[in-house]
mmCIF file of C-alpha atoms and ligand atoms in Angstrom:
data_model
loop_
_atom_site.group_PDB
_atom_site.id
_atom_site.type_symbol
_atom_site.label_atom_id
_atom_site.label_comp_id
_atom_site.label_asym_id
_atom_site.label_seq_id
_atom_site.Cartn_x
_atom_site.Cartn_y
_atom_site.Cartn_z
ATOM 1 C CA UNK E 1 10.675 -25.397 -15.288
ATOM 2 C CA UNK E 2 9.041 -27.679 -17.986
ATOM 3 C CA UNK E 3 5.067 -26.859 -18.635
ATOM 4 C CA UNK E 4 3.523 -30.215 -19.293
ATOM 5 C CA UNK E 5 2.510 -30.222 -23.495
ATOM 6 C CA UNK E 6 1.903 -32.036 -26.137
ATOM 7 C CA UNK E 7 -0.213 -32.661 -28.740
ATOM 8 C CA UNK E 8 -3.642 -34.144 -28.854
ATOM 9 C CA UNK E 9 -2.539 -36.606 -31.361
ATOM 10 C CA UNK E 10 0.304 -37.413 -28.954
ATOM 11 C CA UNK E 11 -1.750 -39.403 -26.811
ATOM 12 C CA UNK E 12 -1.373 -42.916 -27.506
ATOM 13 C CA UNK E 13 -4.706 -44.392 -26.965
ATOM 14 C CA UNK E 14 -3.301 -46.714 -24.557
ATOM 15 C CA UNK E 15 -3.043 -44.730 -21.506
ATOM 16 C CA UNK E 16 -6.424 -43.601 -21.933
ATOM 17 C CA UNK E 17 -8.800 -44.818 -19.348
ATOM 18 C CA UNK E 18 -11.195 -47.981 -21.326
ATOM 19 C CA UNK E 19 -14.654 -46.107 -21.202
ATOM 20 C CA UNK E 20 -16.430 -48.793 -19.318
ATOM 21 C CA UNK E 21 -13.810 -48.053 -16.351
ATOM 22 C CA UNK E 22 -14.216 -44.713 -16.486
ATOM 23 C CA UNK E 23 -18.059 -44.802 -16.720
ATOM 24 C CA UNK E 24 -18.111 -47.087 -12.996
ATOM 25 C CA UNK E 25 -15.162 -44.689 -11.275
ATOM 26 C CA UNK E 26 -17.780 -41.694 -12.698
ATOM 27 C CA UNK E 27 -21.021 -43.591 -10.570
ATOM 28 C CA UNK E 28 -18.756 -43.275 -7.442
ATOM 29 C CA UNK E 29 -17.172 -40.091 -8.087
ATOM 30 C CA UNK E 30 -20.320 -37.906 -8.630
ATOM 31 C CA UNK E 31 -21.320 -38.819 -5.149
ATOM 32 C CA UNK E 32 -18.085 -37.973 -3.851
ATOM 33 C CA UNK E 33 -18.041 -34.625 -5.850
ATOM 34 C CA UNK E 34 -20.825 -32.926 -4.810
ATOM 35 C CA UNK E 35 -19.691 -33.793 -1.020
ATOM 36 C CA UNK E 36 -16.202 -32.177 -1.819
ATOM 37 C CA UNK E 37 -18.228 -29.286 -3.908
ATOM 38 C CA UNK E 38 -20.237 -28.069 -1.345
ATOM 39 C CA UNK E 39 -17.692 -28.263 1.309
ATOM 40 C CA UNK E 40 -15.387 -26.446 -1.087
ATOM 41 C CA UNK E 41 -18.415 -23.641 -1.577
ATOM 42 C CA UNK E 42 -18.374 -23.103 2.130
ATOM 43 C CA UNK E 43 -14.658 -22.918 2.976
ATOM 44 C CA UNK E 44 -13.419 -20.281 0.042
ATOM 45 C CA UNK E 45 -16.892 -18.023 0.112
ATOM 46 C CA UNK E 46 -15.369 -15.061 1.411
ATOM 47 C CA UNK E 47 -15.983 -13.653 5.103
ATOM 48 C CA UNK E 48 -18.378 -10.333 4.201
ATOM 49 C CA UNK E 49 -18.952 -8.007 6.975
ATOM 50 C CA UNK E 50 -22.219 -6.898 5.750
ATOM 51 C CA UNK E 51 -22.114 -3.550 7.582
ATOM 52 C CA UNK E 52 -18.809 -2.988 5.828
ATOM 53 C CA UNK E 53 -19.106 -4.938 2.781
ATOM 54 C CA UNK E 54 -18.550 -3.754 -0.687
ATOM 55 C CA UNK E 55 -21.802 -4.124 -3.590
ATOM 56 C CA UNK E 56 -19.528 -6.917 -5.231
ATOM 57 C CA UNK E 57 -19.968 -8.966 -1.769
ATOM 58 C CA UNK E 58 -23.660 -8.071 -1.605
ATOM 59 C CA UNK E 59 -24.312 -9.269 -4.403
ATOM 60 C CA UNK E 60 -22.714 -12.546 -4.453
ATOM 61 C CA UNK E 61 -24.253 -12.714 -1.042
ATOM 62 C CA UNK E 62 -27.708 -12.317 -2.021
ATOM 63 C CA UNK E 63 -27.762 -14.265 -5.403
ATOM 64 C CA UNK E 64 -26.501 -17.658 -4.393
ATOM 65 C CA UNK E 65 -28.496 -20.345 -5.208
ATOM 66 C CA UNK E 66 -28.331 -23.929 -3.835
ATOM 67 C CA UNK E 67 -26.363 -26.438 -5.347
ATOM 68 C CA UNK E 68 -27.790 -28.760 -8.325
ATOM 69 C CA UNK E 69 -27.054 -31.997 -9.654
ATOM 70 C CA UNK E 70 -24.202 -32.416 -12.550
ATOM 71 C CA UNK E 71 -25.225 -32.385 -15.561
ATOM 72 C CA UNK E 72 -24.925 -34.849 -18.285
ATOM 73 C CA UNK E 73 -21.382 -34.481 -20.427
ATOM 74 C CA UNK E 74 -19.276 -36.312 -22.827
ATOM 75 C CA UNK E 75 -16.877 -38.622 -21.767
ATOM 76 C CA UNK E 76 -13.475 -37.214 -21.065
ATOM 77 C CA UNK E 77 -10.275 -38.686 -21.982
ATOM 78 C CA UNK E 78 -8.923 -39.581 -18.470
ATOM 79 C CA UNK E 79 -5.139 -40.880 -18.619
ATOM 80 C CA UNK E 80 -4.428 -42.399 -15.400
ATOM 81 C CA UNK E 81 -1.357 -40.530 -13.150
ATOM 82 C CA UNK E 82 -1.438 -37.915 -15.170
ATOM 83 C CA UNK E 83 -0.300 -34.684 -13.021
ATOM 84 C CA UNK E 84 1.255 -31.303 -13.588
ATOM 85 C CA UNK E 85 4.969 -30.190 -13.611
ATOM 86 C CA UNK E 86 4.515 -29.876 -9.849
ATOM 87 C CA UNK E 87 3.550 -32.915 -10.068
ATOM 88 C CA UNK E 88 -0.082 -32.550 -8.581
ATOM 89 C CA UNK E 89 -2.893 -34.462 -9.763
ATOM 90 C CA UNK E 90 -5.637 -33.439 -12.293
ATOM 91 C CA UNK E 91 -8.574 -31.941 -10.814
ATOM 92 C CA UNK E 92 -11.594 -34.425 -11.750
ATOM 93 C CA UNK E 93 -13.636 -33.942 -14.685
ATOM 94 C CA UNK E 94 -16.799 -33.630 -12.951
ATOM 95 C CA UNK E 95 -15.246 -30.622 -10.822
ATOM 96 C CA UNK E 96 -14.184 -29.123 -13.368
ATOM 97 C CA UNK E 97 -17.122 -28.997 -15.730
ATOM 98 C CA UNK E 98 -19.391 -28.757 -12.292
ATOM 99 C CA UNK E 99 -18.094 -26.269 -9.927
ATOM 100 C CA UNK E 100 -17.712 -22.670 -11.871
ATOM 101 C CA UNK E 101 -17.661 -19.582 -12.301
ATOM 102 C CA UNK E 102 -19.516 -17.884 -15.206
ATOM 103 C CA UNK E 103 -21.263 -14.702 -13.726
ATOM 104 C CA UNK E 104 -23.543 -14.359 -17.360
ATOM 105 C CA UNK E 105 -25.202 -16.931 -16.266
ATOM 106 C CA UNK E 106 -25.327 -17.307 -12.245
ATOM 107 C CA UNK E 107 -23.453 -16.491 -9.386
ATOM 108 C CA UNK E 108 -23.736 -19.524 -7.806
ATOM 109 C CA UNK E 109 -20.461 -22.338 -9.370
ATOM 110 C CA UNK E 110 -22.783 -25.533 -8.592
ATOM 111 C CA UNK E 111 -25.163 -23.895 -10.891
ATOM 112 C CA UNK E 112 -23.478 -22.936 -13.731
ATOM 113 C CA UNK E 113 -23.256 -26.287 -15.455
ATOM 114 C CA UNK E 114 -27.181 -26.744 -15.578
ATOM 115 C CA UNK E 115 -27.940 -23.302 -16.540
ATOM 116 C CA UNK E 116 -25.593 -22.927 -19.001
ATOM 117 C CA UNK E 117 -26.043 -26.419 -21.157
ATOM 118 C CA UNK E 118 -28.460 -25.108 -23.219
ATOM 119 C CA UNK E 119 -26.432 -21.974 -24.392
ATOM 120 C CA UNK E 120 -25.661 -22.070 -28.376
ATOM 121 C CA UNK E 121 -22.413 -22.266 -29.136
ATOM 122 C CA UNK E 122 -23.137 -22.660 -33.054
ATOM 123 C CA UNK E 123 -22.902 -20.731 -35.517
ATOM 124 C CA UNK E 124 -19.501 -18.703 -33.752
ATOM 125 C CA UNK E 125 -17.477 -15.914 -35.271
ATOM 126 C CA UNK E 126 -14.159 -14.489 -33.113
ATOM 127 C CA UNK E 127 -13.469 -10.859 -34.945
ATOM 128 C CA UNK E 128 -9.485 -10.205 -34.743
ATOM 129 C CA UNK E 129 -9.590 -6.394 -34.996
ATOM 130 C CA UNK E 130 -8.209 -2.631 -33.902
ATOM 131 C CA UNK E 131 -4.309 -2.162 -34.234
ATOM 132 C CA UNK E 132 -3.380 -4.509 -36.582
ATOM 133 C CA UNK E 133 -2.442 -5.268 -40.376
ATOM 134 C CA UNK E 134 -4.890 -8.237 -40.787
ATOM 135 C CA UNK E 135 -8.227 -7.991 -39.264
ATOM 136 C CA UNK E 136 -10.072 -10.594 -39.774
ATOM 137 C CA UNK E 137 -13.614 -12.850 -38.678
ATOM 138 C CA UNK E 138 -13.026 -16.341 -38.001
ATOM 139 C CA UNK E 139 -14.893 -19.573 -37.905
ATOM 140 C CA UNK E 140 -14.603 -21.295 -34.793
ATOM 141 C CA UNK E 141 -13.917 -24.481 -37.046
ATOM 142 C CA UNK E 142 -11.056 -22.995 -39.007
ATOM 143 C CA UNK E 143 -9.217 -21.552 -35.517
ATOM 144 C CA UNK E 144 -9.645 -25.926 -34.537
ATOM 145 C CA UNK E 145 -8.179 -26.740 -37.864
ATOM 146 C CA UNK E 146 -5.702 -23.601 -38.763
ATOM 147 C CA UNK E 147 -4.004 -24.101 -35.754
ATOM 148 C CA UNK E 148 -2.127 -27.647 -33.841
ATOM 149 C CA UNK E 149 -4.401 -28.535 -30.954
ATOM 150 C CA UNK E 150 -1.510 -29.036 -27.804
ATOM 151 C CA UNK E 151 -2.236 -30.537 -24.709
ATOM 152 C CA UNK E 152 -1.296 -28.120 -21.693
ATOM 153 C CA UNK E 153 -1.847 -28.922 -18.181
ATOM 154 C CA UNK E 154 -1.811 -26.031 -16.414
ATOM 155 C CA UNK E 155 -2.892 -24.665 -12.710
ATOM 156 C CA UNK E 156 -6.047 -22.378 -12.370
ATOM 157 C CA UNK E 157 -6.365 -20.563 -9.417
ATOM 158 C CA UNK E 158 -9.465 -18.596 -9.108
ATOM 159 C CA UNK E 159 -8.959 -14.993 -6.730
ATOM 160 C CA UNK E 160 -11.495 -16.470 -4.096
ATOM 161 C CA UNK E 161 -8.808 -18.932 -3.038
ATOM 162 C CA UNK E 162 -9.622 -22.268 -4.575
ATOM 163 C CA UNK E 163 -7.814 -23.936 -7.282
ATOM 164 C CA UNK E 164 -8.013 -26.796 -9.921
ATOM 165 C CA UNK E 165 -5.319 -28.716 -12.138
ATOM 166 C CA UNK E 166 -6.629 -29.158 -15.581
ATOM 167 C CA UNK E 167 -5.750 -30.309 -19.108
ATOM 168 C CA UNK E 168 -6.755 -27.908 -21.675
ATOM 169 C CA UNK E 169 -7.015 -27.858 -25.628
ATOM 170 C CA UNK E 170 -5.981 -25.078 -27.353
ATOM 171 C CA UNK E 171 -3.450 -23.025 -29.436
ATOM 172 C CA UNK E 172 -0.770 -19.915 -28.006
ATOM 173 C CA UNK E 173 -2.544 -16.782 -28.379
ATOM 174 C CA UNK E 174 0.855 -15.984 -30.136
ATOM 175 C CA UNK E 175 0.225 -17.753 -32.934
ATOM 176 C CA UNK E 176 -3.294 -15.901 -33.923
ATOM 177 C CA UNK E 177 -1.795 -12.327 -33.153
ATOM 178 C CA UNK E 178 1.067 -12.969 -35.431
ATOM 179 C CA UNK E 179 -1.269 -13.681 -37.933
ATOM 180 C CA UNK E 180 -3.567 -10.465 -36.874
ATOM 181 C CA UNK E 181 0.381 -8.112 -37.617
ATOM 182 C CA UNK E 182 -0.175 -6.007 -34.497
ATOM 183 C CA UNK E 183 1.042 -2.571 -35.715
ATOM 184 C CA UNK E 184 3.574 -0.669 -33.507
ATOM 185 C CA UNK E 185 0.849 1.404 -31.627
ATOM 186 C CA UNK E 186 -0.608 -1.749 -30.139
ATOM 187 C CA UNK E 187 0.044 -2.117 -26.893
ATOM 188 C CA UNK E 188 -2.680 -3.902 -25.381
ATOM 189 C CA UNK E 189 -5.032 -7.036 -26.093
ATOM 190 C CA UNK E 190 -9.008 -6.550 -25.272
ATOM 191 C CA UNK E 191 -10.969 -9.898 -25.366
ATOM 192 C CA UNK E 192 -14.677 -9.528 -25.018
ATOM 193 C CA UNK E 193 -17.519 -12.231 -24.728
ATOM 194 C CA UNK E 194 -20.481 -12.343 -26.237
ATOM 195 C CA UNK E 195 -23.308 -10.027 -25.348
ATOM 196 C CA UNK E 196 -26.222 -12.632 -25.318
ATOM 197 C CA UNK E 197 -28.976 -11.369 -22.829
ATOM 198 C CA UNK E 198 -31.894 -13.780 -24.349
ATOM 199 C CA UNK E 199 -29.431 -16.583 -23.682
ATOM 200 C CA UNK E 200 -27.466 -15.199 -20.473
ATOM 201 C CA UNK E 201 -29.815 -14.175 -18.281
ATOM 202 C CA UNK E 202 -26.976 -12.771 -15.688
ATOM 203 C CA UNK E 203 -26.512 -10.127 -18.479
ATOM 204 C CA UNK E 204 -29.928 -8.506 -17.845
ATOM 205 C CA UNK E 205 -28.250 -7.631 -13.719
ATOM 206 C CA UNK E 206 -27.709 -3.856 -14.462
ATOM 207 C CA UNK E 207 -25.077 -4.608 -11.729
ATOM 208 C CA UNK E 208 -22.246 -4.791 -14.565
ATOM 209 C CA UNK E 209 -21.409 -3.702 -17.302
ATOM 210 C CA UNK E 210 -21.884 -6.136 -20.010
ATOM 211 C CA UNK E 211 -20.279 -7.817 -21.962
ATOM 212 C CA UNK E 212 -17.655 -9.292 -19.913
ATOM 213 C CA UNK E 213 -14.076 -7.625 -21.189
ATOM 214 C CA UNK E 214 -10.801 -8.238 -19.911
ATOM 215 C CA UNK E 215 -7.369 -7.323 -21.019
ATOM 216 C CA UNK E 216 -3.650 -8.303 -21.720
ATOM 217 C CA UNK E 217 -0.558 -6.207 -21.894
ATOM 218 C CA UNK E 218 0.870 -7.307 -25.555
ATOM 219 C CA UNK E 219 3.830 -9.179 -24.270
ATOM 220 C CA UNK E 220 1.872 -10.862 -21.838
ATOM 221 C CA UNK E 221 -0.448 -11.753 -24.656
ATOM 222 C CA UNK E 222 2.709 -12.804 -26.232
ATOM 223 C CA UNK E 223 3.862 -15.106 -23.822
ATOM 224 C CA UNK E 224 3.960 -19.181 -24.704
ATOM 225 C CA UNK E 225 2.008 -19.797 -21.579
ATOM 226 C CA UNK E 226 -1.034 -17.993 -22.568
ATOM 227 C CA UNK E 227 -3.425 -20.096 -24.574
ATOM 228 C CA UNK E 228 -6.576 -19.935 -26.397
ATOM 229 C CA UNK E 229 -8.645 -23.098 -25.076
ATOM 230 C CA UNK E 230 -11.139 -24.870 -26.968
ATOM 231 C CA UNK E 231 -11.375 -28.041 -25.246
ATOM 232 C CA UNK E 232 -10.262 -29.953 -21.946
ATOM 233 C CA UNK E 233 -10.365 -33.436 -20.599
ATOM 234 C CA UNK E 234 -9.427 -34.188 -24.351
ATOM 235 C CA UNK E 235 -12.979 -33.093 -25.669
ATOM 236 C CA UNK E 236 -14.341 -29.745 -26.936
ATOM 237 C CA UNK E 237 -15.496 -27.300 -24.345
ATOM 238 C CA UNK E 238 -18.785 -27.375 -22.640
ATOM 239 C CA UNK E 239 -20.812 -23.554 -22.332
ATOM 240 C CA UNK E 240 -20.133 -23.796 -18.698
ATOM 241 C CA UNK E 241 -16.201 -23.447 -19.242
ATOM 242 C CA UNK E 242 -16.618 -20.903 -21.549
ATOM 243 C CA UNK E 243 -17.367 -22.668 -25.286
ATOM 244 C CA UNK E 244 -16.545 -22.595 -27.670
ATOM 245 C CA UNK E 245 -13.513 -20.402 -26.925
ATOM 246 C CA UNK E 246 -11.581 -19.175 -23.881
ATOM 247 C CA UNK E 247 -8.420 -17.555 -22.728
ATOM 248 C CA UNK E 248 -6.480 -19.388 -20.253
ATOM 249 C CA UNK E 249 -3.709 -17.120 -18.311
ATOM 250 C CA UNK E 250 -2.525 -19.522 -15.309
ATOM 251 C CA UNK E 251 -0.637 -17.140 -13.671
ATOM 252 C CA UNK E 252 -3.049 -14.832 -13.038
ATOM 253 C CA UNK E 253 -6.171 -14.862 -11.096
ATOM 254 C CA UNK E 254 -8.923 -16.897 -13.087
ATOM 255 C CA UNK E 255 -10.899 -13.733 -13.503
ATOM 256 C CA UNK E 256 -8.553 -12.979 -16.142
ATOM 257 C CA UNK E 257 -9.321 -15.777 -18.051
ATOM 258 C CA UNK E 258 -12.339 -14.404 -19.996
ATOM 259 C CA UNK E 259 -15.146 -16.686 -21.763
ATOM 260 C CA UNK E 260 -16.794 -17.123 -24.892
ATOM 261 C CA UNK E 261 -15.045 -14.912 -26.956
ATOM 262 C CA UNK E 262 -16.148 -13.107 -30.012
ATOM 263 C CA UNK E 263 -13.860 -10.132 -30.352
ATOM 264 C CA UNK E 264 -9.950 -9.908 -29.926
ATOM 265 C CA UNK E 265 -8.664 -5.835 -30.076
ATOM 266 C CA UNK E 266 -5.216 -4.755 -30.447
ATOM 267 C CA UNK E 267 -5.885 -1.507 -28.337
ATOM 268 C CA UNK E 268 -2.887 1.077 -27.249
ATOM 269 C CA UNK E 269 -4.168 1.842 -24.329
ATOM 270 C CA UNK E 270 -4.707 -0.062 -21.000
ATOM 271 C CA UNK E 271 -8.567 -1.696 -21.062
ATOM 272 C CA UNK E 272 -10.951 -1.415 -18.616
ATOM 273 C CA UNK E 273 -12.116 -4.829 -17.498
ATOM 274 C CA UNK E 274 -15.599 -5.821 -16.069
ATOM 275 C CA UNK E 275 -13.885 -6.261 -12.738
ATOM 276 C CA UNK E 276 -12.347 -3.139 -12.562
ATOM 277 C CA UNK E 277 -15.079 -1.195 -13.489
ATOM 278 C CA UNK E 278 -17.282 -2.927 -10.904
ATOM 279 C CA UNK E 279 -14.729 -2.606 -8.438
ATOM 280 C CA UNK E 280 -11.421 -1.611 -8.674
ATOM 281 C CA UNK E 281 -10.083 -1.273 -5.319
ATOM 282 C CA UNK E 282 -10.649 -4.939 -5.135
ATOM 283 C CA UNK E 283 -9.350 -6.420 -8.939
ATOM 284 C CA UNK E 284 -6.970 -4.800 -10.566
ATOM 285 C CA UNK E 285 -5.558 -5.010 -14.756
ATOM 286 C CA UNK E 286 -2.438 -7.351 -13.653
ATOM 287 C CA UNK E 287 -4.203 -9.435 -11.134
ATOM 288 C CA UNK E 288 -0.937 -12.240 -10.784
ATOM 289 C CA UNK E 289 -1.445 -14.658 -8.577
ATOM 290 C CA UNK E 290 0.356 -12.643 -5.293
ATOM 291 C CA UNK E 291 0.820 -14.917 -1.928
ATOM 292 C CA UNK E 292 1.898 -11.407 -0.330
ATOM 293 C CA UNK E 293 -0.580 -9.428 -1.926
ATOM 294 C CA UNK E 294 -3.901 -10.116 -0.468
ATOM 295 C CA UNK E 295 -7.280 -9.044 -1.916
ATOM 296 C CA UNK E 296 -8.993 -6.112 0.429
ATOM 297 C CA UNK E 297 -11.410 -8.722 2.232
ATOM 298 C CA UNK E 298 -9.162 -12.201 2.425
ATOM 299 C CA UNK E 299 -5.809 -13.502 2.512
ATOM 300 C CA UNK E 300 -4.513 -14.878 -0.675
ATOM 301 C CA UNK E 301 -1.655 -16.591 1.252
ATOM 302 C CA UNK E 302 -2.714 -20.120 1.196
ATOM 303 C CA UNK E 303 -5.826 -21.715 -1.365
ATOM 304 C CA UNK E 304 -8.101 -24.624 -1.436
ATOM 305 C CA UNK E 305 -7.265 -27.092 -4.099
ATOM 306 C CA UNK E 306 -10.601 -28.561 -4.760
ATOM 307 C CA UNK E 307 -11.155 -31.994 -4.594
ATOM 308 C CA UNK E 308 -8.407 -32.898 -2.195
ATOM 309 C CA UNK E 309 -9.731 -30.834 1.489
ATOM 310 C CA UNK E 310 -6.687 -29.590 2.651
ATOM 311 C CA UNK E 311 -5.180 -26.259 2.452
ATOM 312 C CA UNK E 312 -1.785 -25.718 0.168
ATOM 313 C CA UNK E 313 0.413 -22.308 0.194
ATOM 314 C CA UNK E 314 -0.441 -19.867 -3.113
ATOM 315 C CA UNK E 315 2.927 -19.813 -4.595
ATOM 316 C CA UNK E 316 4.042 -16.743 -6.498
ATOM 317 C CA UNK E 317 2.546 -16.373 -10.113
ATOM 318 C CA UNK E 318 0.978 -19.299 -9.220
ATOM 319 C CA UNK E 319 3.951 -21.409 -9.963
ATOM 320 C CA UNK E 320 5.011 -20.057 -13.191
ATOM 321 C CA UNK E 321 7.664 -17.350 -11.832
ATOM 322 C CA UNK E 322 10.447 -18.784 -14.022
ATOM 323 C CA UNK E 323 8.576 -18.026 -17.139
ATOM 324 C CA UNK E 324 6.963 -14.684 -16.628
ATOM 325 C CA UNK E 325 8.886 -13.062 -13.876
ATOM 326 C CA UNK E 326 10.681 -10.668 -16.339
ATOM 327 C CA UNK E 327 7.955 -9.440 -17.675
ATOM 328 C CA UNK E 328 7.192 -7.406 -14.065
ATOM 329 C CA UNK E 329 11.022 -6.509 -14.078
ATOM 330 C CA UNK E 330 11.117 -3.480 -11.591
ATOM 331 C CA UNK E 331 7.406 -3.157 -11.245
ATOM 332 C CA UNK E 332 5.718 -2.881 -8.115
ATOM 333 C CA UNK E 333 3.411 -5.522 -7.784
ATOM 334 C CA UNK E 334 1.511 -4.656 -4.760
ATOM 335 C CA UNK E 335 0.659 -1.199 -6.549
ATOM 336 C CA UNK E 336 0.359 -2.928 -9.572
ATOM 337 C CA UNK E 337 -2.387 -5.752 -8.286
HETATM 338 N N1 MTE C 401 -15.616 -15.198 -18.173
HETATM 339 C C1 MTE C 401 -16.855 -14.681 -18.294
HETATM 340 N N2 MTE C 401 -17.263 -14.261 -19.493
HETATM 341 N N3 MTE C 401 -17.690 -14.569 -17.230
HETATM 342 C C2 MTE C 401 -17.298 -14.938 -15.975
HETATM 343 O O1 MTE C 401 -18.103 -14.812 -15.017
HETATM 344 N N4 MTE C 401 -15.505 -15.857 -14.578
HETATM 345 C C3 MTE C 401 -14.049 -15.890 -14.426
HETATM 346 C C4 MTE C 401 -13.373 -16.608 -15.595
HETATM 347 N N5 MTE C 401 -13.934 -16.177 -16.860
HETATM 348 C C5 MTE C 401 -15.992 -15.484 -15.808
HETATM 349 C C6 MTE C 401 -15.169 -15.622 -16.965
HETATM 350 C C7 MTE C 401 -13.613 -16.484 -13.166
HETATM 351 S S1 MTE C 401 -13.868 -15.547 -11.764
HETATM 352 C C8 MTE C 401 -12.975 -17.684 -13.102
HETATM 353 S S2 MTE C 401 -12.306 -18.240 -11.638
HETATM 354 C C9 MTE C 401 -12.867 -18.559 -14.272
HETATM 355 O O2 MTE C 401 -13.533 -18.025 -15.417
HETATM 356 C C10 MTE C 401 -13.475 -19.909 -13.947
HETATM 357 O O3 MTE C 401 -13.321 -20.784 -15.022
HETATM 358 P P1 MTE C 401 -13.990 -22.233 -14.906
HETATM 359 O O4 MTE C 401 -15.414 -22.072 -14.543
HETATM 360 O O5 MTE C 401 -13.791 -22.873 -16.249
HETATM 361 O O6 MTE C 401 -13.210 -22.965 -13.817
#
């Protein structure tokens, strides 16, 4: 199966949308997304059983906040009919940079975008560290300039059941951990994001345990698929999609996809990730995208692709099967959620 790519530089500037066409389509659209957004809100919030429910629930339960107004953003390269491998359409800008999950600072996705466009995303260090020959502290300039910028459309499909096509920026992870040597004991990858209460306020909720942390086996970290994103829609990240650096992992749950980064750890043994620690009957360290595996409280047979109402069947590793289905070879993936 091909993975849509290319590089930024690829894009010949003619099948990129003339601003002033884009800027009327926007006037319509943002009317039409926050209808779709807070329909989407209500269809994937989970069913919670209150008497039953788990703290996780409760808490999402008890934080959300209504929805607010998009914020202002840059203007997005938009190239029209541009889909997937599938196939399916890009997710709009404005739903992607609008409806989101980033837990430092709110629980409610229609709220993100406002709270978090003040966050400061400058000065910004990533430390490449633990098990490996060259440790190192980079500028978040010299990862944009060390390494070729590609284009990669890829599939996000967040473990509440919605979903989202979208074009990143960014580099393979591969390329950075080559640099970094890994040294034989390394076995695992640990990504953390930064611990910022003054800025986050969702990191003063003694609920977690901050910062946010999530983890990689090392071939999976290996893998061409898995990218380091520092941009979509053509420009540089906003703080609500996790500037000015994220993992991207599309064929696991999004959870996995951890934000603002400032430390990368070759580890040798497995790490514990925010989720797990907070609840680990209900996310687990491989969380792949599973149609037959369904999270404790919800089916994850079927998800909402947002911006387009209907329903659509989850399709194993989330569509990506012929790329990283060796890498489970023989494991059992209900036991290994
Ligand atoms: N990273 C951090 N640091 N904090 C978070 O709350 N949420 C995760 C993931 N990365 C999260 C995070 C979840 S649950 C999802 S679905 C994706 O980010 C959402 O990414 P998006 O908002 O860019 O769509």
């Amino acid at each position: 199966m091909l993975i849509k790519k290319r590089s930024h530089t690829d894009i010949p500037s003619s099948e990129i949308t003339p601003e002033h066409i884009y800027l009327s389509r926007r006037a319509f659209m943002t009317g039409a997304a926050a209808v779709a957004g807070a329909a989407a809100l209500a269809a994937c919030a989970p069913k919670t059983d209150l008497s039953g429910a788990s703290s996780v629930a409760q808490l999402q339960e008890a934080t959300a906040e209504p929805g607010t107004t998009p914020v202002a953003s840059p203007t997005p390269v938009v190239i029209p009919g541009q889909t997937d491998e599938l196939g399916d359409p890009l997710t709009s800008f404005e739903d992607v940079t609008n409806y989101n999950n980033f837990y430092e600072f709110t629980t409610s996705k229609e709220a993100v975008a406002a709270k978090a466009q003040d966050f400061p995303i400058a000065p910004w260090h990533v430390a490449v560290t633990g098990l490996v020959r060259n440790p190192g502290s980079y500028a978040i300039e010299s990862l944009r300039t060390k390494y070729d910028q590609e284009e990669r459309i890829y599939r996000l499909r967040c473990v509440e059941g919605w979903s989202m096509v979208i074009p990143w920026l960014g580099f393979p992870l591969a390329a950075l951990l080559a640099e970094a040597e890994p040294t034989a004991d390394a076995q695992y990858v640990r990504f953390e994001t930064i611990h910022d209460p003054a800025n986050m306020p969702g990191q003063n909720s003694p609920f977690f345990r901050w910062p946010y942390v999530e983890g990689l086996r090392l071939d999976e970290a290996m893998n061409d698929l898995t990218l380091m994103a520092t941009g979509l829609y053509g420009k540089e990240l906003l703080p609500q999609n996790g500037a000015p650096l994220r993992l991207v992992v599309p064929w696991k749950y999004g959870f996995k996809s951890i934000k603002s980064i400032v430390k990368i750890e070759l580890v040798s043994e497995m790490p514990e990730s925010l989720w797990m620690a907070a609840a680990s009957n209900e996310y687990g360290f491989y969380a792949n995208v599973n149609p037959e595996v369904d999270h404790p409280r919800w089916s994850q047979a079927s998800e909402r692709r947002i911006g387009d109402g209907g329903r659509r069947p989850t399709l194993l590793f989330n569509g990506y099967e012929e790329q990283v289905a060796a890498l489970y070879a023989g494991m059992d993936l209900a036991a290994n959620f």
